[in-house]
Short mmCIF file of C-alpha atoms and ligand atoms in Angstrom, two decimals:
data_model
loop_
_atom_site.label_atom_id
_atom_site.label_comp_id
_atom_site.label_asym_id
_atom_site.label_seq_id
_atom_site.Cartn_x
_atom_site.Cartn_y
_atom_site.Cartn_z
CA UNK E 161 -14.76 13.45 20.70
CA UNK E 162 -15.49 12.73 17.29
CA UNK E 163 -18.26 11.02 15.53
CA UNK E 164 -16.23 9.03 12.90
CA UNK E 165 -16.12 5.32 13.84
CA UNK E 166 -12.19 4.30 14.79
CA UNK E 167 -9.94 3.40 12.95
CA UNK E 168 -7.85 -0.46 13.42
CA UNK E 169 -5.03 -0.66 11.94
CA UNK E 170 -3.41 -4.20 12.16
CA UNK E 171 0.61 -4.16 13.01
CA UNK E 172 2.37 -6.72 10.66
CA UNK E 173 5.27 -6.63 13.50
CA UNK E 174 3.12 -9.33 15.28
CA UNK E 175 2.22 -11.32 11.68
CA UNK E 176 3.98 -14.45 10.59
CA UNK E 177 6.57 -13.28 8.09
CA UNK E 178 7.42 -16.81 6.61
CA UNK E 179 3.76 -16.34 5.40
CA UNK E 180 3.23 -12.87 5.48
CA UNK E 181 1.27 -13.09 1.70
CA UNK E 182 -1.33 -15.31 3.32
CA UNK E 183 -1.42 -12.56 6.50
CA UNK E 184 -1.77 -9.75 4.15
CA UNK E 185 -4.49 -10.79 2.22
CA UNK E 186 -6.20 -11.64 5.74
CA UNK E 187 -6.08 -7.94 6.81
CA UNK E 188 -7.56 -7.09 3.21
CA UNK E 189 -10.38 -9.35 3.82
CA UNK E 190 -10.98 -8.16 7.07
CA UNK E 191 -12.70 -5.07 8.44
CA UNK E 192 -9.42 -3.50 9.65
CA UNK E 193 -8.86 0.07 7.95
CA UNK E 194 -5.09 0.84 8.18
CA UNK E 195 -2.00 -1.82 7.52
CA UNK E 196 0.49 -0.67 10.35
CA UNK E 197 4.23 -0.50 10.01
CA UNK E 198 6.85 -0.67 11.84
CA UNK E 199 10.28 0.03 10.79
CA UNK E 200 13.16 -0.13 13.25
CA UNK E 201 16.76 0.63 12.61
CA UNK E 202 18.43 -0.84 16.27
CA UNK E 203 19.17 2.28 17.31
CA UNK E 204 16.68 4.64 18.42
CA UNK E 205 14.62 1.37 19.32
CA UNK E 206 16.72 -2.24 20.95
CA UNK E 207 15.53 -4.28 17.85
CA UNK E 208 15.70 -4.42 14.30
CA UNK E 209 12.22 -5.66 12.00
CA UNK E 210 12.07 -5.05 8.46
CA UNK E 211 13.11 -2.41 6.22
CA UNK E 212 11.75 -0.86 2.77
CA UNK E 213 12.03 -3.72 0.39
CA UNK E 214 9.83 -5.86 2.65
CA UNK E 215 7.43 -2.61 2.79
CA UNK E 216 7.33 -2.91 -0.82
CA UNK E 217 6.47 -6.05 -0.94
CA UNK E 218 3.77 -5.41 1.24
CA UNK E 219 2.36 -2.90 -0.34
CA UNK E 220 2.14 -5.01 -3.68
CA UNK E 221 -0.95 -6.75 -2.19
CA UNK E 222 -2.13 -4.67 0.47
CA UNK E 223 -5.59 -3.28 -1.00
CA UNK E 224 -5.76 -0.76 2.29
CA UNK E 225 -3.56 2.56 3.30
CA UNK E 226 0.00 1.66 5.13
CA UNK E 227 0.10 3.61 8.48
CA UNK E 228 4.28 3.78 8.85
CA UNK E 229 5.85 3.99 12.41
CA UNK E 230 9.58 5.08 11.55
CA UNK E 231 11.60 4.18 14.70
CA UNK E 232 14.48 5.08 13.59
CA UNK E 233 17.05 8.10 14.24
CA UNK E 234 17.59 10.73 11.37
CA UNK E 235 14.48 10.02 9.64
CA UNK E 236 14.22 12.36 7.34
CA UNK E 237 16.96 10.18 5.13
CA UNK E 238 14.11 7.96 4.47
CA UNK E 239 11.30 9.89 4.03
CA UNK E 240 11.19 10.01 0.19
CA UNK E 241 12.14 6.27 -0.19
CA UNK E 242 9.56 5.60 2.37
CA UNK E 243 6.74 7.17 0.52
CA UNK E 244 7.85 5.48 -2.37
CA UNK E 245 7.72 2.29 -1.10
CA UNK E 246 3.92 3.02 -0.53
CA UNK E 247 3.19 5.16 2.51
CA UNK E 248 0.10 7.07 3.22
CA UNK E 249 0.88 8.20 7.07
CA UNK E 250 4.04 8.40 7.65
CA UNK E 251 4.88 8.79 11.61
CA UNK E 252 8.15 10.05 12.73
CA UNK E 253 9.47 10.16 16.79
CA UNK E 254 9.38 13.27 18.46
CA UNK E 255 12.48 12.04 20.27
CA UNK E 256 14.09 11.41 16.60
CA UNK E 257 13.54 14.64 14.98
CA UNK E 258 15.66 17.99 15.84
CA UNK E 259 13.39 19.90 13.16
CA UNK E 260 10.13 18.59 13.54
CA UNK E 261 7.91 21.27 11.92
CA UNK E 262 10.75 21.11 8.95
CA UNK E 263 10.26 17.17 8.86
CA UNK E 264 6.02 17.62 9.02
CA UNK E 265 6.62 19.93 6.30
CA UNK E 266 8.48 17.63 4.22
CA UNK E 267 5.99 14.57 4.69
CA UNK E 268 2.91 16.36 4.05
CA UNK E 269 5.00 18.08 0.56
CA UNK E 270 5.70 14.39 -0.63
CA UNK E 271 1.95 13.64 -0.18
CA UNK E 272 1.54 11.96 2.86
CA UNK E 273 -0.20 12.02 6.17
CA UNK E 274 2.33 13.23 8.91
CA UNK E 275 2.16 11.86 12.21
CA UNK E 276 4.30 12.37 15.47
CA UNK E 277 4.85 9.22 17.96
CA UNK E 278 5.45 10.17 21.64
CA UNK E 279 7.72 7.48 23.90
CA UNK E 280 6.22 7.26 26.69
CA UNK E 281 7.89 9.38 28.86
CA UNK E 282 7.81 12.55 26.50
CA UNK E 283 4.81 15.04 27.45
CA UNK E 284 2.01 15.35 25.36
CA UNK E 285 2.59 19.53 26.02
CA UNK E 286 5.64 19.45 24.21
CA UNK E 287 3.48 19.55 21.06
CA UNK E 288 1.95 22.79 21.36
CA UNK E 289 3.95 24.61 19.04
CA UNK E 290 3.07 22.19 16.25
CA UNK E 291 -0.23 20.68 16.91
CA UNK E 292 -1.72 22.59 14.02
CA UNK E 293 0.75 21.07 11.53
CA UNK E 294 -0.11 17.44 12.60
CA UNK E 295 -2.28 15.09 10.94
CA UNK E 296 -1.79 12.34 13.64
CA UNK E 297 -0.56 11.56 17.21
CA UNK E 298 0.74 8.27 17.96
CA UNK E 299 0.99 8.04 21.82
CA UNK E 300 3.32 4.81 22.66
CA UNK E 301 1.43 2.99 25.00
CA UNK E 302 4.59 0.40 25.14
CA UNK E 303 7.86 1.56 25.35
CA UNK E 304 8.75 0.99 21.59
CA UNK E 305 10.45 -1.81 19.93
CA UNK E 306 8.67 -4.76 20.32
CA UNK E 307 5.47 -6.47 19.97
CA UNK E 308 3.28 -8.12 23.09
CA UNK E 309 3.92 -5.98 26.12
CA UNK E 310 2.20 -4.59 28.53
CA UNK E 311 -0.16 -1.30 28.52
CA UNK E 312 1.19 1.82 30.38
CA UNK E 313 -2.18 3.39 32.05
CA UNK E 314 -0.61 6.82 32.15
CA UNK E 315 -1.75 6.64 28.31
CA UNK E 316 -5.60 7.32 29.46
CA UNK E 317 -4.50 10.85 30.57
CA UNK E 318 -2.32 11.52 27.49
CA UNK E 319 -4.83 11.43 24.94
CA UNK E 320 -7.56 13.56 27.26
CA UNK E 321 -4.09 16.00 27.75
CA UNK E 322 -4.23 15.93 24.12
CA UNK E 323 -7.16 15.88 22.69
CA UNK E 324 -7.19 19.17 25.28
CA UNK E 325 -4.31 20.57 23.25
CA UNK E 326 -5.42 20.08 19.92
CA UNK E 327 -9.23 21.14 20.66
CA UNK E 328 -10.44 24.33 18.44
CA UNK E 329 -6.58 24.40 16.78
CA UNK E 330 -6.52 21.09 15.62
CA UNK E 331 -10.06 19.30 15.63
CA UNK E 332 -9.39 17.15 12.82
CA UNK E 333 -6.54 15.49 14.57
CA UNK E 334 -6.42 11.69 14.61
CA UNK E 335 -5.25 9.96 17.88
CA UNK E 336 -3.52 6.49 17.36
CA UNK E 337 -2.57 3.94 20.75
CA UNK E 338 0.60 1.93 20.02
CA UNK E 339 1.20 -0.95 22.06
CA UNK E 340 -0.70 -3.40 24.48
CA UNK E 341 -4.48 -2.70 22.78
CA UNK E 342 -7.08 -5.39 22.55
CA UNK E 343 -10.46 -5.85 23.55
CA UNK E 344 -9.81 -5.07 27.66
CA UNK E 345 -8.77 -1.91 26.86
CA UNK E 346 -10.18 -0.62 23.09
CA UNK E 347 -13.29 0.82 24.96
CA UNK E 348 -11.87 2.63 27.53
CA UNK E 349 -9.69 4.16 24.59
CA UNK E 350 -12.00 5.37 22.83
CA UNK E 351 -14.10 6.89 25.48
CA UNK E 352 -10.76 8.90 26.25
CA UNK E 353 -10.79 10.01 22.61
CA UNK E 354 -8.54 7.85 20.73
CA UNK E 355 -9.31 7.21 16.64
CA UNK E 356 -6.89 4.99 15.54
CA UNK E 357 -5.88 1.64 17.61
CA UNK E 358 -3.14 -0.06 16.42
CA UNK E 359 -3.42 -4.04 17.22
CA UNK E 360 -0.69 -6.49 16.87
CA UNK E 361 -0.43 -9.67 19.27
CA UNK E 362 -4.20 -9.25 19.95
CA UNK E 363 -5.17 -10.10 16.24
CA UNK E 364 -2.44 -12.14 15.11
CA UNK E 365 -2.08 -14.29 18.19
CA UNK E 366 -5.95 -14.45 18.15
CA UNK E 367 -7.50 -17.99 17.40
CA UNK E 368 -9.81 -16.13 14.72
CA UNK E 369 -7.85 -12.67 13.71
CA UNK E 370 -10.70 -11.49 11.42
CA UNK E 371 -13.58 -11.94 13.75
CA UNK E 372 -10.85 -10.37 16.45
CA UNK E 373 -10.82 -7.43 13.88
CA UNK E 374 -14.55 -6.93 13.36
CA UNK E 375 -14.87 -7.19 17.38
CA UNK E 376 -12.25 -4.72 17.73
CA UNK E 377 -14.17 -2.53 14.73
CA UNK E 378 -17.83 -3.08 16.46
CA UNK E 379 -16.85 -1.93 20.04
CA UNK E 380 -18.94 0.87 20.35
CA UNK E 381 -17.49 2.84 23.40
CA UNK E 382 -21.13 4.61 24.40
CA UNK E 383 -22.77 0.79 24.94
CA UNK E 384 -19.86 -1.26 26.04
CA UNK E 385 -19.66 -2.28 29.73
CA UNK E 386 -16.01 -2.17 31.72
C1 LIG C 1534 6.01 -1.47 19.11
C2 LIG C 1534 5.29 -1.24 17.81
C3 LIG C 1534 3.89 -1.65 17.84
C4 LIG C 1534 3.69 -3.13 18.07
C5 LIG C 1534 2.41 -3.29 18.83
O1 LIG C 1534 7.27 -0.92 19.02
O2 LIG C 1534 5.33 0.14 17.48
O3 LIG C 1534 3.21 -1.23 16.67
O4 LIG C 1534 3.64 -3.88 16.91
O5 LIG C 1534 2.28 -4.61 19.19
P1 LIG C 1534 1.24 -5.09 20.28
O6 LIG C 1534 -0.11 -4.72 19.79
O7 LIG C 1534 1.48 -6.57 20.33
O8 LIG C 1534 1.59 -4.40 21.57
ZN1 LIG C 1535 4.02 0.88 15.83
#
């Protein structure tokens, strides 16, 4: 378990796009640490959201690191344009990638962060072989594609499986939980071991987003009560 407070990281999936400036400029203000992105191409995911030039945009205002979820097939095609466009993670599918450690390799050589999402149905085990070349670990907590569903509970024993895994190989590793977070669960999270929670509906459908954010930020998972 590590002593570094967590990590939020807002997903602009769930923001209002016909206003996305104003949105943007709340996640700056906020205490959130990461901007979250996610890309989908309508393949390896059912849906389609935004694509580079609206990353670009983004990242024109954003004053915080972009934390980029590429659901997409094939992605090393995109992983120069996508660090150009202003990526400091940049997280590719297990289930995507046919040469991983060559695609990890090629992330981390353009300057990035490289991160590995896991559908849910894909092991956490299946990562042994790479675990030391991984800066991050998203573990889908939703099957992937779409904003406001519910939390899969089989997560819990993924990041403990994990953390497992990576312990005395990879200690720095950062554990992110994509899909279905908010304030029910963010404790229990983070007692598991989990660093990085990504938050979409739960902030941006919140009445107040940016006191949702600093409650999300403040849980501390030692204190908090089930
Ligand atoms: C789902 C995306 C998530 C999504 C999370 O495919 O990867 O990042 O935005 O949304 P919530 O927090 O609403 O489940
Ligand atoms: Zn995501």
């Amino acid at each position: 378990m590590s002593l570094q407070k967590h990590l939020i990281a807002p997903s602009v999936l769930a923001a209002d796009f016909a206003k996305l400036y104003d949105d943007i400029q709340m996640v700056n203000n906020s205490e959130a640490d990461w901007f979250h992105i996610d890309i989908m191409d309508g393949v390896f995911v059912p849906n389609i959201s935004f694509g580079f030039p609206v990353m670009q945009a983004i990242a024109k205002h954003a004053t915080k690191p972009l934390d980029v979820h590429l659901m997409i097939v094939d992605p090393d095609r995109y992983l120069k344009v996508c660090k150009d466009s202003g990526a400091a993670v940049i997280t590719v599918h297990y289930e995507a990638c046919t040469h991983l450690h060559r695609t990890l390799a090629a992330i981390k050589e353009l300057g990035c962060k490289a991160g590995v999402a896991l559908n849910p149905h894909t092991p956490v085990s299946l990562l042994k072989d790479v675990i030391r070349d991984i800066d991050l670990v998203c573990l889908m907590s939703v099957n992937p594609g779409f904003g406001g569903q519910k939390f899969i509970e089989q997560t819990y024993n993924k990041i403990k499986e994990l953390r497992m895994l990576a312990a005395g190989v990879n200690d720095n590793l950062l554990i992110e939980i994509d899909g279905g977070v908010g304030h029910q669960n963010i404790g229990a999270l983070l007692r598991a071991g989990a660093d990085v929670l990504v938050a979409g509906s739960s902030v941006f459908a919140a009445e107040n987003p940016t006191q949702t954010i600093a409650d999300l930020k403040a849980v501390d998972p030692q204190l908090q009560q089930i």
